[in-house]
Amino acid sequence: MARPGLLSPRRLRALVRKEMYQIVRDPSSIAIALVLPVILLLLFGYGISLDPRQIPIAVVLEQPSPAAMDLAARFTISDYFAPIPLTNFQQAEQLLRQRDVDAIVRVRADFSRELAAGRIAPIQLIVNAVDGNRARQIEGYVTGAWQRWVQSQAALDNQALPLVEVQPHYWFNSEVRSQNFLVPGLVVLVMTLIGTLLTALVMAREWERGTMESLLVTPVSVVEIVLGKLVPYFILGMMGMVVCLLMAFFLFHVPFRGSLLVLALLASIFLCAMLGLGLFISAVAKNQFVAGQTSLIAAFLPAFFLSGFIFELASAPFVIRAISHIVPARYFVAIVQSIFLAGNVWSVLLPNAAAMAGLACFFLFLAFKKTRKSLE
């Protein structure tokens, strides 16, 4: 019997032609090659920005003297800041706790008097330091703004540089420790992946093994089927949440200033949203490989890029920010970071919890709607 050659052009041409036919028959290959790069480039190109712009800050002028107002104008004309002028420091503190502003620039009432007397005029800077890197960037931008004002004043009066000193204070993460910021955000990413994958593979596995047909001929209703799939994985997902929290507490020593009960309640809402999304994907895909890949694209990647955990959403284009509102992780990141580092700030927790609950209802509705007792 003749031994086949190592490379036959004829056989190779036939195999290539066979694969080309397979690609045409299987649109998922075309989607991976052509659609996925477009999606990823759009996400990377438009959704990612490492340069904060239009940072919301509260500029508190306790005494609106000409010098203080001129200094405040430096923040108004800068592209880096979106200043909110205030005269009450307590109001500014409230805005910082609600995450409506990222920093407070406080110009005290004696600012002009100290300058005129030739003494050091302090400017108090309070920064939300949950994200230590962002806090340092904001401090740098503020320092640049007051230094330009000092130089302009010296050039205007042809005198020595005014004595101004910025006194920075870091709130919520006074050590500016990166793990205090990263670990709560990573908990959200882990729960996103676990919650979606747990149910995304469930029905797809049933369809692949042929056990779904057996289930459909039984008297159980669609509601019972969906709830029967959800409840065990909800319990499993909450156990995963407990493991994540134990590691955050005892391994990474992340401070926890909120309530465990509140966190458990809000985590259960988030988990319902992700389980519902995963169940919807599995009901549509009916294939474990496709369901797994779809889960990564539909849940994990948006959570990574569009939750505001890693990349600044405020600097993203309007379309990207609008899309981020349908990503449950966006709300859970704000909740977890607030509970860990700032405590139970209800003005932050309640709106985000309401948005998460709405998305949970939406995804569960889709899962119930797509699950049918038929083979179609």
JSON list of N, CA, C and O in Angstrom, two decimals, residues 98-152:
[
{"chain": "A", "resi": 98, "resn": "GLN", "atom": "N", "xyz": [-21.91, 62.12, 48.53]},
{"chain": "A", "resi": 98, "resn": "GLN", "atom": "CA", "xyz": [-22.85, 61.57, 47.55]},
{"chain": "A", "resi": 98, "resn": "GLN", "atom": "C", "xyz": [-22.17, 61.25, 46.22]},
{"chain": "A", "resi": 98, "resn": "GLN", "atom": "O", "xyz": [-22.82, 60.83, 45.28]},
{"chain": "A", "resi": 99, "resn": "ARG", "atom": "N", "xyz": [-20.88, 61.48, 46.12]},
{"chain": "A", "resi": 99, "resn": "ARG", "atom": "CA", "xyz": [-20.08, 61.26, 44.91]},
{"chain": "A", "resi": 99, "resn": "ARG", "atom": "C", "xyz": [-20.53, 62.16, 43.76]},
{"chain": "A", "resi": 99, "resn": "ARG", "atom": "O", "xyz": [-20.32, 61.85, 42.59]},
{"chain": "A", "resi": 100, "resn": "ASP", "atom": "N", "xyz": [-21.17, 63.30, 44.11]},
{"chain": "A", "resi": 100, "resn": "ASP", "atom": "CA", "xyz": [-21.53, 64.28, 43.08]},
{"chain": "A", "resi": 100, "resn": "ASP", "atom": "C", "xyz": [-20.32, 65.11, 42.67]},
{"chain": "A", "resi": 100, "resn": "ASP", "atom": "O", "xyz": [-20.31, 65.69, 41.58]},
{"chain": "A", "resi": 101, "resn": "VAL", "atom": "N", "xyz": [-19.34, 65.24, 43.55]},
{"chain": "A", "resi": 101, "resn": "VAL", "atom": "CA", "xyz": [-18.07, 65.89, 43.22]},
{"chain": "A", "resi": 101, "resn": "VAL", "atom": "C", "xyz": [-16.94, 64.98, 43.66]},
{"chain": "A", "resi": 101, "resn": "VAL", "atom": "O", "xyz": [-17.11, 64.13, 44.53]},
{"chain": "A", "resi": 102, "resn": "ASP", "atom": "N", "xyz": [-15.79, 65.16, 43.01]},
{"chain": "A", "resi": 102, "resn": "ASP", "atom": "CA", "xyz": [-14.63, 64.33, 43.35]},
{"chain": "A", "resi": 102, "resn": "ASP", "atom": "C", "xyz": [-13.65, 65.05, 44.27]},
{"chain": "A", "resi": 102, "resn": "ASP", "atom": "O", "xyz": [-12.70, 64.43, 44.75]},
{"chain": "A", "resi": 103, "resn": "ALA", "atom": "N", "xyz": [-13.83, 66.35, 44.44]},
{"chain": "A", "resi": 103, "resn": "ALA", "atom": "CA", "xyz": [-12.89, 67.08, 45.29]},
{"chain": "A", "resi": 103, "resn": "ALA", "atom": "C", "xyz": [-13.54, 68.39, 45.76]},
{"chain": "A", "resi": 103, "resn": "ALA", "atom": "O", "xyz": [-14.53, 68.85, 45.17]},
{"chain": "A", "resi": 104, "resn": "ILE", "atom": "N", "xyz": [-12.97, 68.93, 46.82]},
{"chain": "A", "resi": 104, "resn": "ILE", "atom": "CA", "xyz": [-13.40, 70.23, 47.35]},
{"chain": "A", "resi": 104, "resn": "ILE", "atom": "C", "xyz": [-12.18, 71.14, 47.42]},
{"chain": "A", "resi": 104, "resn": "ILE", "atom": "O", "xyz": [-11.15, 70.75, 47.99]},
{"chain": "A", "resi": 105, "resn": "VAL", "atom": "N", "xyz": [-12.29, 72.31, 46.81]},
{"chain": "A", "resi": 105, "resn": "VAL", "atom": "CA", "xyz": [-11.25, 73.34, 46.96]},
{"chain": "A", "resi": 105, "resn": "VAL", "atom": "C", "xyz": [-11.85, 74.41, 47.86]},
{"chain": "A", "resi": 105, "resn": "VAL", "atom": "O", "xyz": [-12.82, 75.07, 47.49]},
{"chain": "A", "resi": 106, "resn": "ARG", "atom": "N", "xyz": [-11.27, 74.56, 49.06]},
{"chain": "A", "resi": 106, "resn": "ARG", "atom": "CA", "xyz": [-11.84, 75.48, 50.05]},
{"chain": "A", "resi": 106, "resn": "ARG", "atom": "C", "xyz": [-10.90, 76.68, 50.24]},
{"chain": "A", "resi": 106, "resn": "ARG", "atom": "O", "xyz": [-9.75, 76.51, 50.67]},
{"chain": "A", "resi": 107, "resn": "VAL", "atom": "N", "xyz": [-11.40, 77.85, 49.88]},
{"chain": "A", "resi": 107, "resn": "VAL", "atom": "CA", "xyz": [-10.64, 79.08, 50.07]},
{"chain": "A", "resi": 107, "resn": "VAL", "atom": "C", "xyz": [-11.23, 79.78, 51.29]},
{"chain": "A", "resi": 107, "resn": "VAL", "atom": "O", "xyz": [-12.39, 80.22, 51.26]},
{"chain": "A", "resi": 108, "resn": "ARG", "atom": "N", "xyz": [-10.45, 79.86, 52.34]},
{"chain": "A", "resi": 108, "resn": "ARG", "atom": "CA", "xyz": [-10.98, 80.35, 53.62]},
{"chain": "A", "resi": 108, "resn": "ARG", "atom": "C", "xyz": [-11.25, 81.85, 53.57]},
{"chain": "A", "resi": 108, "resn": "ARG", "atom": "O", "xyz": [-10.78, 82.57, 52.68]},
{"chain": "A", "resi": 109, "resn": "ALA", "atom": "N", "xyz": [-12.00, 82.29, 54.57]},
{"chain": "A", "resi": 109, "resn": "ALA", "atom": "CA", "xyz": [-12.42, 83.70, 54.61]},
{"chain": "A", "resi": 109, "resn": "ALA", "atom": "C", "xyz": [-11.24, 84.65, 54.74]},
{"chain": "A", "resi": 109, "resn": "ALA", "atom": "O", "xyz": [-11.29, 85.80, 54.29]},
{"chain": "A", "resi": 110, "resn": "ASP", "atom": "N", "xyz": [-10.15, 84.19, 55.39]},
{"chain": "A", "resi": 110, "resn": "ASP", "atom": "CA", "xyz": [-9.00, 85.08, 55.61]},
{"chain": "A", "resi": 110, "resn": "ASP", "atom": "C", "xyz": [-7.97, 84.97, 54.50]},
{"chain": "A", "resi": 110, "resn": "ASP", "atom": "O", "xyz": [-6.82, 85.39, 54.67]},
{"chain": "A", "resi": 111, "resn": "PHE", "atom": "N", "xyz": [-8.34, 84.41, 53.37]},
{"chain": "A", "resi": 111, "resn": "PHE", "atom": "CA", "xyz": [-7.37, 84.18, 52.28]},
{"chain": "A", "resi": 111, "resn": "PHE", "atom": "C", "xyz": [-6.75, 85.50, 51.81]},
{"chain": "A", "resi": 111, "resn": "PHE", "atom": "O", "xyz": [-5.52, 85.65, 51.76]},
{"chain": "A", "resi": 112, "resn": "SER", "atom": "N", "xyz": [-7.58, 86.50, 51.49]},
{"chain": "A", "resi": 112, "resn": "SER", "atom": "CA", "xyz": [-7.06, 87.78, 50.97]},
{"chain": "A", "resi": 112, "resn": "SER", "atom": "C", "xyz": [-6.28, 88.53, 52.05]},
{"chain": "A", "resi": 112, "resn": "SER", "atom": "O", "xyz": [-5.26, 89.16, 51.76]},
{"chain": "A", "resi": 113, "resn": "ARG", "atom": "N", "xyz": [-6.75, 88.44, 53.30]},
{"chain": "A", "resi": 113, "resn": "ARG", "atom": "CA", "xyz": [-6.06, 89.14, 54.39]},
{"chain": "A", "resi": 113, "resn": "ARG", "atom": "C", "xyz": [-4.66, 88.57, 54.61]},
{"chain": "A", "resi": 113, "resn": "ARG", "atom": "O", "xyz": [-3.70, 89.31, 54.80]},
{"chain": "A", "resi": 114, "resn": "GLU", "atom": "N", "xyz": [-4.52, 87.26, 54.55]},
{"chain": "A", "resi": 114, "resn": "GLU", "atom": "CA", "xyz": [-3.21, 86.64, 54.72]},
{"chain": "A", "resi": 114, "resn": "GLU", "atom": "C", "xyz": [-2.28, 87.00, 53.57]},
{"chain": "A", "resi": 114, "resn": "GLU", "atom": "O", "xyz": [-1.08, 87.24, 53.77]},
{"chain": "A", "resi": 115, "resn": "LEU", "atom": "N", "xyz": [-2.84, 87.05, 52.35]},
{"chain": "A", "resi": 115, "resn": "LEU", "atom": "CA", "xyz": [-2.01, 87.43, 51.20]},
{"chain": "A", "resi": 115, "resn": "LEU", "atom": "C", "xyz": [-1.50, 88.86, 51.35]},
{"chain": "A", "resi": 115, "resn": "LEU", "atom": "O", "xyz": [-0.32, 89.15, 51.10]},
{"chain": "A", "resi": 116, "resn": "ALA", "atom": "N", "xyz": [-2.42, 89.77, 51.73]},
{"chain": "A", "resi": 116, "resn": "ALA", "atom": "CA", "xyz": [-2.04, 91.18, 51.86]},
{"chain": "A", "resi": 116, "resn": "ALA", "atom": "C", "xyz": [-0.99, 91.38, 52.95]},
{"chain": "A", "resi": 116, "resn": "ALA", "atom": "O", "xyz": [-0.12, 92.26, 52.85]},
{"chain": "A", "resi": 117, "resn": "ALA", "atom": "N", "xyz": [-1.06, 90.51, 53.98]},
{"chain": "A", "resi": 117, "resn": "ALA", "atom": "CA", "xyz": [-0.10, 90.64, 55.08]},
{"chain": "A", "resi": 117, "resn": "ALA", "atom": "C", "xyz": [1.23, 89.95, 54.78]},
{"chain": "A", "resi": 117, "resn": "ALA", "atom": "O", "xyz": [2.15, 90.00, 55.59]},
{"chain": "A", "resi": 118, "resn": "GLY", "atom": "N", "xyz": [1.32, 89.30, 53.63]},
{"chain": "A", "resi": 118, "resn": "GLY", "atom": "CA", "xyz": [2.57, 88.63, 53.27]},
{"chain": "A", "resi": 118, "resn": "GLY", "atom": "C", "xyz": [2.76, 87.30, 53.97]},
{"chain": "A", "resi": 118, "resn": "GLY", "atom": "O", "xyz": [3.86, 86.75, 53.97]},
{"chain": "A", "resi": 119, "resn": "ARG", "atom": "N", "xyz": [1.68, 86.78, 54.56]},
{"chain": "A", "resi": 119, "resn": "ARG", "atom": "CA", "xyz": [1.77, 85.48, 55.22]},
{"chain": "A", "resi": 119, "resn": "ARG", "atom": "C", "xyz": [1.24, 84.40, 54.28]},
{"chain": "A", "resi": 119, "resn": "ARG", "atom": "O", "xyz": [0.62, 84.69, 53.25]},
{"chain": "A", "resi": 120, "resn": "ILE", "atom": "N", "xyz": [1.50, 83.13, 54.64]},
{"chain": "A", "resi": 120, "resn": "ILE", "atom": "CA", "xyz": [1.07, 82.01, 53.80]},
{"chain": "A", "resi": 120, "resn": "ILE", "atom": "C", "xyz": [-0.45, 81.90, 53.85]},
{"chain": "A", "resi": 120, "resn": "ILE", "atom": "O", "xyz": [-1.04, 81.83, 54.94]},
{"chain": "A", "resi": 121, "resn": "ALA", "atom": "N", "xyz": [-1.07, 81.92, 52.66]},
{"chain": "A", "resi": 121, "resn": "ALA", "atom": "CA", "xyz": [-2.52, 81.77, 52.58]},
{"chain": "A", "resi": 121, "resn": "ALA", "atom": "C", "xyz": [-2.85, 80.34, 52.17]},
{"chain": "A", "resi": 121, "resn": "ALA", "atom": "O", "xyz": [-2.59, 79.94, 51.04]},
{"chain": "A", "resi": 122, "resn": "PRO", "atom": "N", "xyz": [-3.36, 79.53, 53.10]},
{"chain": "A", "resi": 122, "resn": "PRO", "atom": "CA", "xyz": [-3.60, 78.11, 52.77]},
{"chain": "A", "resi": 122, "resn": "PRO", "atom": "C", "xyz": [-4.88, 77.92, 51.95]},
{"chain": "A", "resi": 122, "resn": "PRO", "atom": "O", "xyz": [-5.87, 78.62, 52.11]},
{"chain": "A", "resi": 123, "resn": "ILE", "atom": "N", "xyz": [-4.83, 76.93, 51.05]},
{"chain": "A", "resi": 123, "resn": "ILE", "atom": "CA", "xyz": [-6.01, 76.47, 50.30]},
{"chain": "A", "resi": 123, "resn": "ILE", "atom": "C", "xyz": [-6.23, 75.01, 50.69]},
{"chain": "A", "resi": 123, "resn": "ILE", "atom": "O", "xyz": [-5.33, 74.18, 50.51]},
{"chain": "A", "resi": 124, "resn": "GLN", "atom": "N", "xyz": [-7.38, 74.71, 51.20]},
{"chain": "A", "resi": 124, "resn": "GLN", "atom": "CA", "xyz": [-7.66, 73.32, 51.60]},
{"chain": "A", "resi": 124, "resn": "GLN", "atom": "C", "xyz": [-8.19, 72.53, 50.41]},
{"chain": "A", "resi": 124, "resn": "GLN", "atom": "O", "xyz": [-9.12, 72.98, 49.73]},
{"chain": "A", "resi": 125, "resn": "LEU", "atom": "N", "xyz": [-7.59, 71.40, 50.17]},
{"chain": "A", "resi": 125, "resn": "LEU", "atom": "CA", "xyz": [-8.03, 70.51, 49.08]},
{"chain": "A", "resi": 125, "resn": "LEU", "atom": "C", "xyz": [-8.41, 69.16, 49.69]},
{"chain": "A", "resi": 125, "resn": "LEU", "atom": "O", "xyz": [-7.59, 68.49, 50.31]},
{"chain": "A", "resi": 126, "resn": "ILE", "atom": "N", "xyz": [-9.66, 68.77, 49.51]},
{"chain": "A", "resi": 126, "resn": "ILE", "atom": "CA", "xyz": [-10.15, 67.47, 49.98]},
{"chain": "A", "resi": 126, "resn": "ILE", "atom": "C", "xyz": [-10.52, 66.65, 48.75]},
{"chain": "A", "resi": 126, "resn": "ILE", "atom": "O", "xyz": [-11.31, 67.09, 47.92]},
{"chain": "A", "resi": 127, "resn": "VAL", "atom": "N", "xyz": [-9.93, 65.47, 48.64]},
{"chain": "A", "resi": 127, "resn": "VAL", "atom": "CA", "xyz": [-10.10, 64.64, 47.45]},
{"chain": "A", "resi": 127, "resn": "VAL", "atom": "C", "xyz": [-10.73, 63.30, 47.84]},
{"chain": "A", "resi": 127, "resn": "VAL", "atom": "O", "xyz": [-10.38, 62.71, 48.86]},
{"chain": "A", "resi": 128, "resn": "ASN", "atom": "N", "xyz": [-11.67, 62.85, 47.02]},
{"chain": "A", "resi": 128, "resn": "ASN", "atom": "CA", "xyz": [-12.20, 61.50, 47.16]},
{"chain": "A", "resi": 128, "resn": "ASN", "atom": "C", "xyz": [-11.11, 60.53, 46.71]},
{"chain": "A", "resi": 128, "resn": "ASN", "atom": "O", "xyz": [-10.81, 60.43, 45.51]},
{"chain": "A", "resi": 129, "resn": "ALA", "atom": "N", "xyz": [-10.50, 59.82, 47.65]},
{"chain": "A", "resi": 129, "resn": "ALA", "atom": "CA", "xyz": [-9.34, 58.99, 47.35]},
{"chain": "A", "resi": 129, "resn": "ALA", "atom": "C", "xyz": [-9.69, 57.51, 47.25]},
{"chain": "A", "resi": 129, "resn": "ALA", "atom": "O", "xyz": [-8.81, 56.66, 47.45]},
{"chain": "A", "resi": 130, "resn": "VAL", "atom": "N", "xyz": [-10.95, 57.18, 46.97]},
{"chain": "A", "resi": 130, "resn": "VAL", "atom": "CA", "xyz": [-11.29, 55.77, 46.76]},
{"chain": "A", "resi": 130, "resn": "VAL", "atom": "C", "xyz": [-10.38, 55.18, 45.68]},
{"chain": "A", "resi": 130, "resn": "VAL", "atom": "O", "xyz": [-9.83, 54.10, 45.82]},
{"chain": "A", "resi": 131, "resn": "ASP", "atom": "N", "xyz": [-10.22, 55.92, 44.58]},
{"chain": "A", "resi": 131, "resn": "ASP", "atom": "CA", "xyz": [-9.25, 55.56, 43.55]},
{"chain": "A", "resi": 131, "resn": "ASP", "atom": "C", "xyz": [-8.01, 56.43, 43.77]},
{"chain": "A", "resi": 131, "resn": "ASP", "atom": "O", "xyz": [-8.02, 57.63, 43.47]},
{"chain": "A", "resi": 132, "resn": "GLY", "atom": "N", "xyz": [-6.96, 55.82, 44.33]},
{"chain": "A", "resi": 132, "resn": "GLY", "atom": "CA", "xyz": [-5.78, 56.60, 44.70]},
{"chain": "A", "resi": 132, "resn": "GLY", "atom": "C", "xyz": [-5.11, 57.29, 43.52]},
{"chain": "A", "resi": 132, "resn": "GLY", "atom": "O", "xyz": [-4.67, 58.43, 43.62]},
{"chain": "A", "resi": 133, "resn": "ASN", "atom": "N", "xyz": [-5.04, 56.60, 42.36]},
{"chain": "A", "resi": 133, "resn": "ASN", "atom": "CA", "xyz": [-4.39, 57.20, 41.20]},
{"chain": "A", "resi": 133, "resn": "ASN", "atom": "C", "xyz": [-5.17, 58.42, 40.71]},
{"chain": "A", "resi": 133, "resn": "ASN", "atom": "O", "xyz": [-4.57, 59.44, 40.36]},
{"chain": "A", "resi": 134, "resn": "ARG", "atom": "N", "xyz": [-6.46, 58.31, 40.69]},
{"chain": "A", "resi": 134, "resn": "ARG", "atom": "CA", "xyz": [-7.28, 59.44, 40.25]},
{"chain": "A", "resi": 134, "resn": "ARG", "atom": "C", "xyz": [-7.14, 60.60, 41.24]},
{"chain": "A", "resi": 134, "resn": "ARG", "atom": "O", "xyz": [-7.08, 61.76, 40.83]},
{"chain": "A", "resi": 135, "resn": "ALA", "atom": "N", "xyz": [-7.07, 60.27, 42.54]},
{"chain": "A", "resi": 135, "resn": "ALA", "atom": "CA", "xyz": [-6.91, 61.33, 43.54]},
{"chain": "A", "resi": 135, "resn": "ALA", "atom": "C", "xyz": [-5.61, 62.09, 43.32]},
{"chain": "A", "resi": 135, "resn": "ALA", "atom": "O", "xyz": [-5.57, 63.32, 43.43]},
{"chain": "A", "resi": 136, "resn": "ARG", "atom": "N", "xyz": [-4.53, 61.36, 43.00]},
{"chain": "A", "resi": 136, "resn": "ARG", "atom": "CA", "xyz": [-3.24, 62.04, 42.76]},
{"chain": "A", "resi": 136, "resn": "ARG", "atom": "C", "xyz": [-3.32, 62.90, 41.50]},
{"chain": "A", "resi": 136, "resn": "ARG", "atom": "O", "xyz": [-2.73, 63.99, 41.44]},
{"chain": "A", "resi": 137, "resn": "GLN", "atom": "N", "xyz": [-4.04, 62.42, 40.49]},
{"chain": "A", "resi": 137, "resn": "GLN", "atom": "CA", "xyz": [-4.20, 63.23, 39.27]},
{"chain": "A", "resi": 137, "resn": "GLN", "atom": "C", "xyz": [-4.95, 64.52, 39.57]},
{"chain": "A", "resi": 137, "resn": "GLN", "atom": "O", "xyz": [-4.56, 65.60, 39.11]},
{"chain": "A", "resi": 138, "resn": "ILE", "atom": "N", "xyz": [-6.02, 64.41, 40.35]},
{"chain": "A", "resi": 138, "resn": "ILE", "atom": "CA", "xyz": [-6.79, 65.61, 40.68]},
{"chain": "A", "resi": 138, "resn": "ILE", "atom": "C", "xyz": [-5.93, 66.59, 41.47]},
{"chain": "A", "resi": 138, "resn": "ILE", "atom": "O", "xyz": [-5.94, 67.80, 41.22]},
{"chain": "A", "resi": 139, "resn": "GLU", "atom": "N", "xyz": [-5.16, 66.06, 42.42]},
{"chain": "A", "resi": 139, "resn": "GLU", "atom": "CA", "xyz": [-4.28, 66.94, 43.20]},
{"chain": "A", "resi": 139, "resn": "GLU", "atom": "C", "xyz": [-3.28, 67.64, 42.29]},
{"chain": "A", "resi": 139, "resn": "GLU", "atom": "O", "xyz": [-3.01, 68.84, 42.44]},
{"chain": "A", "resi": 140, "resn": "GLY", "atom": "N", "xyz": [-2.75, 66.91, 41.32]},
{"chain": "A", "resi": 140, "resn": "GLY", "atom": "CA", "xyz": [-1.81, 67.52, 40.38]},
{"chain": "A", "resi": 140, "resn": "GLY", "atom": "C", "xyz": [-2.46, 68.61, 39.54]},
{"chain": "A", "resi": 140, "resn": "GLY", "atom": "O", "xyz": [-1.87, 69.68, 39.32]},
{"chain": "A", "resi": 141, "resn": "TYR", "atom": "N", "xyz": [-3.68, 68.37, 39.08]},
{"chain": "A", "resi": 141, "resn": "TYR", "atom": "CA", "xyz": [-4.38, 69.38, 38.28]},
{"chain": "A", "resi": 141, "resn": "TYR", "atom": "C", "xyz": [-4.66, 70.64, 39.12]},
{"chain": "A", "resi": 141, "resn": "TYR", "atom": "O", "xyz": [-4.50, 71.76, 38.65]},
{"chain": "A", "resi": 142, "resn": "VAL", "atom": "N", "xyz": [-5.10, 70.43, 40.37]},
{"chain": "A", "resi": 142, "resn": "VAL", "atom": "CA", "xyz": [-5.39, 71.58, 41.24]},
{"chain": "A", "resi": 142, "resn": "VAL", "atom": "C", "xyz": [-4.11, 72.36, 41.52]},
{"chain": "A", "resi": 142, "resn": "VAL", "atom": "O", "xyz": [-4.10, 73.60, 41.50]},
{"chain": "A", "resi": 143, "resn": "THR", "atom": "N", "xyz": [-3.03, 71.63, 41.78]},
{"chain": "A", "resi": 143, "resn": "THR", "atom": "CA", "xyz": [-1.75, 72.29, 42.04]},
{"chain": "A", "resi": 143, "resn": "THR", "atom": "C", "xyz": [-1.33, 73.13, 40.83]},
{"chain": "A", "resi": 143, "resn": "THR", "atom": "O", "xyz": [-0.87, 74.27, 40.96]},
{"chain": "A", "resi": 144, "resn": "GLY", "atom": "N", "xyz": [-1.50, 72.56, 39.62]},
{"chain": "A", "resi": 144, "resn": "GLY", "atom": "CA", "xyz": [-1.16, 73.31, 38.42]},
{"chain": "A", "resi": 144, "resn": "GLY", "atom": "C", "xyz": [-2.00, 74.56, 38.27]},
{"chain": "A", "resi": 144, "resn": "GLY", "atom": "O", "xyz": [-1.50, 75.62, 37.86]},
{"chain": "A", "resi": 145, "resn": "ALA", "atom": "N", "xyz": [-3.29, 74.47, 38.63]},
{"chain": "A", "resi": 145, "resn": "ALA", "atom": "CA", "xyz": [-4.18, 75.63, 38.48]},
{"chain": "A", "resi": 145, "resn": "ALA", "atom": "C", "xyz": [-3.75, 76.76, 39.42]},
{"chain": "A", "resi": 145, "resn": "ALA", "atom": "O", "xyz": [-3.68, 77.92, 39.01]},
{"chain": "A", "resi": 146, "resn": "TRP", "atom": "N", "xyz": [-3.48, 76.45, 40.70]},
{"chain": "A", "resi": 146, "resn": "TRP", "atom": "CA", "xyz": [-3.13, 77.55, 41.62]},
{"chain": "A", "resi": 146, "resn": "TRP", "atom": "C", "xyz": [-1.74, 78.08, 41.34]},
{"chain": "A", "resi": 146, "resn": "TRP", "atom": "O", "xyz": [-1.46, 79.27, 41.55]},
{"chain": "A", "resi": 147, "resn": "GLN", "atom": "N", "xyz": [-0.83, 77.22, 40.83]},
{"chain": "A", "resi": 147, "resn": "GLN", "atom": "CA", "xyz": [0.50, 77.72, 40.48]},
{"chain": "A", "resi": 147, "resn": "GLN", "atom": "C", "xyz": [0.42, 78.72, 39.32]},
{"chain": "A", "resi": 147, "resn": "GLN", "atom": "O", "xyz": [1.13, 79.73, 39.32]},
{"chain": "A", "resi": 148, "resn": "ARG", "atom": "N", "xyz": [-0.43, 78.43, 38.33]},
{"chain": "A", "resi": 148, "resn": "ARG", "atom": "CA", "xyz": [-0.59, 79.39, 37.22]},
{"chain": "A", "resi": 148, "resn": "ARG", "atom": "C", "xyz": [-1.19, 80.70, 37.73]},
{"chain": "A", "resi": 148, "resn": "ARG", "atom": "O", "xyz": [-0.83, 81.77, 37.28]},
{"chain": "A", "resi": 149, "resn": "TRP", "atom": "N", "xyz": [-2.11, 80.59, 38.69]},
{"chain": "A", "resi": 149, "resn": "TRP", "atom": "CA", "xyz": [-2.70, 81.82, 39.25]},
{"chain": "A", "resi": 149, "resn": "TRP", "atom": "C", "xyz": [-1.64, 82.62, 40.01]},
{"chain": "A", "resi": 149, "resn": "TRP", "atom": "O", "xyz": [-1.57, 83.85, 39.88]},
{"chain": "A", "resi": 150, "resn": "VAL", "atom": "N", "xyz": [-0.80, 81.93, 40.78]},
{"chain": "A", "resi": 150, "resn": "VAL", "atom": "CA", "xyz": [0.26, 82.62, 41.53]},
{"chain": "A", "resi": 150, "resn": "VAL", "atom": "C", "xyz": [1.20, 83.34, 40.58]},
{"chain": "A", "resi": 150, "resn": "VAL", "atom": "O", "xyz": [1.58, 84.51, 40.79]},
{"chain": "A", "resi": 151, "resn": "GLN", "atom": "N", "xyz": [1.61, 82.66, 39.50]},
{"chain": "A", "resi": 151, "resn": "GLN", "atom": "CA", "xyz": [2.52, 83.28, 38.54]},
{"chain": "A", "resi": 151, "resn": "GLN", "atom": "C", "xyz": [1.87, 84.47, 37.85]},
{"chain": "A", "resi": 151, "resn": "GLN", "atom": "O", "xyz": [2.53, 85.48, 37.59]},
{"chain": "A", "resi": 152, "resn": "SER", "atom": "N", "xyz": [0.59, 84.36, 37.53]},
{"chain": "A", "resi": 152, "resn": "SER", "atom": "CA", "xyz": [-0.09, 85.48, 36.87]},
{"chain": "A", "resi": 152, "resn": "SER", "atom": "C", "xyz": [-0.19, 86.68, 37.81]},
{"chain": "A", "resi": 152, "resn": "SER", "atom": "O", "xyz": [-0.07, 87.83, 37.37]}
]
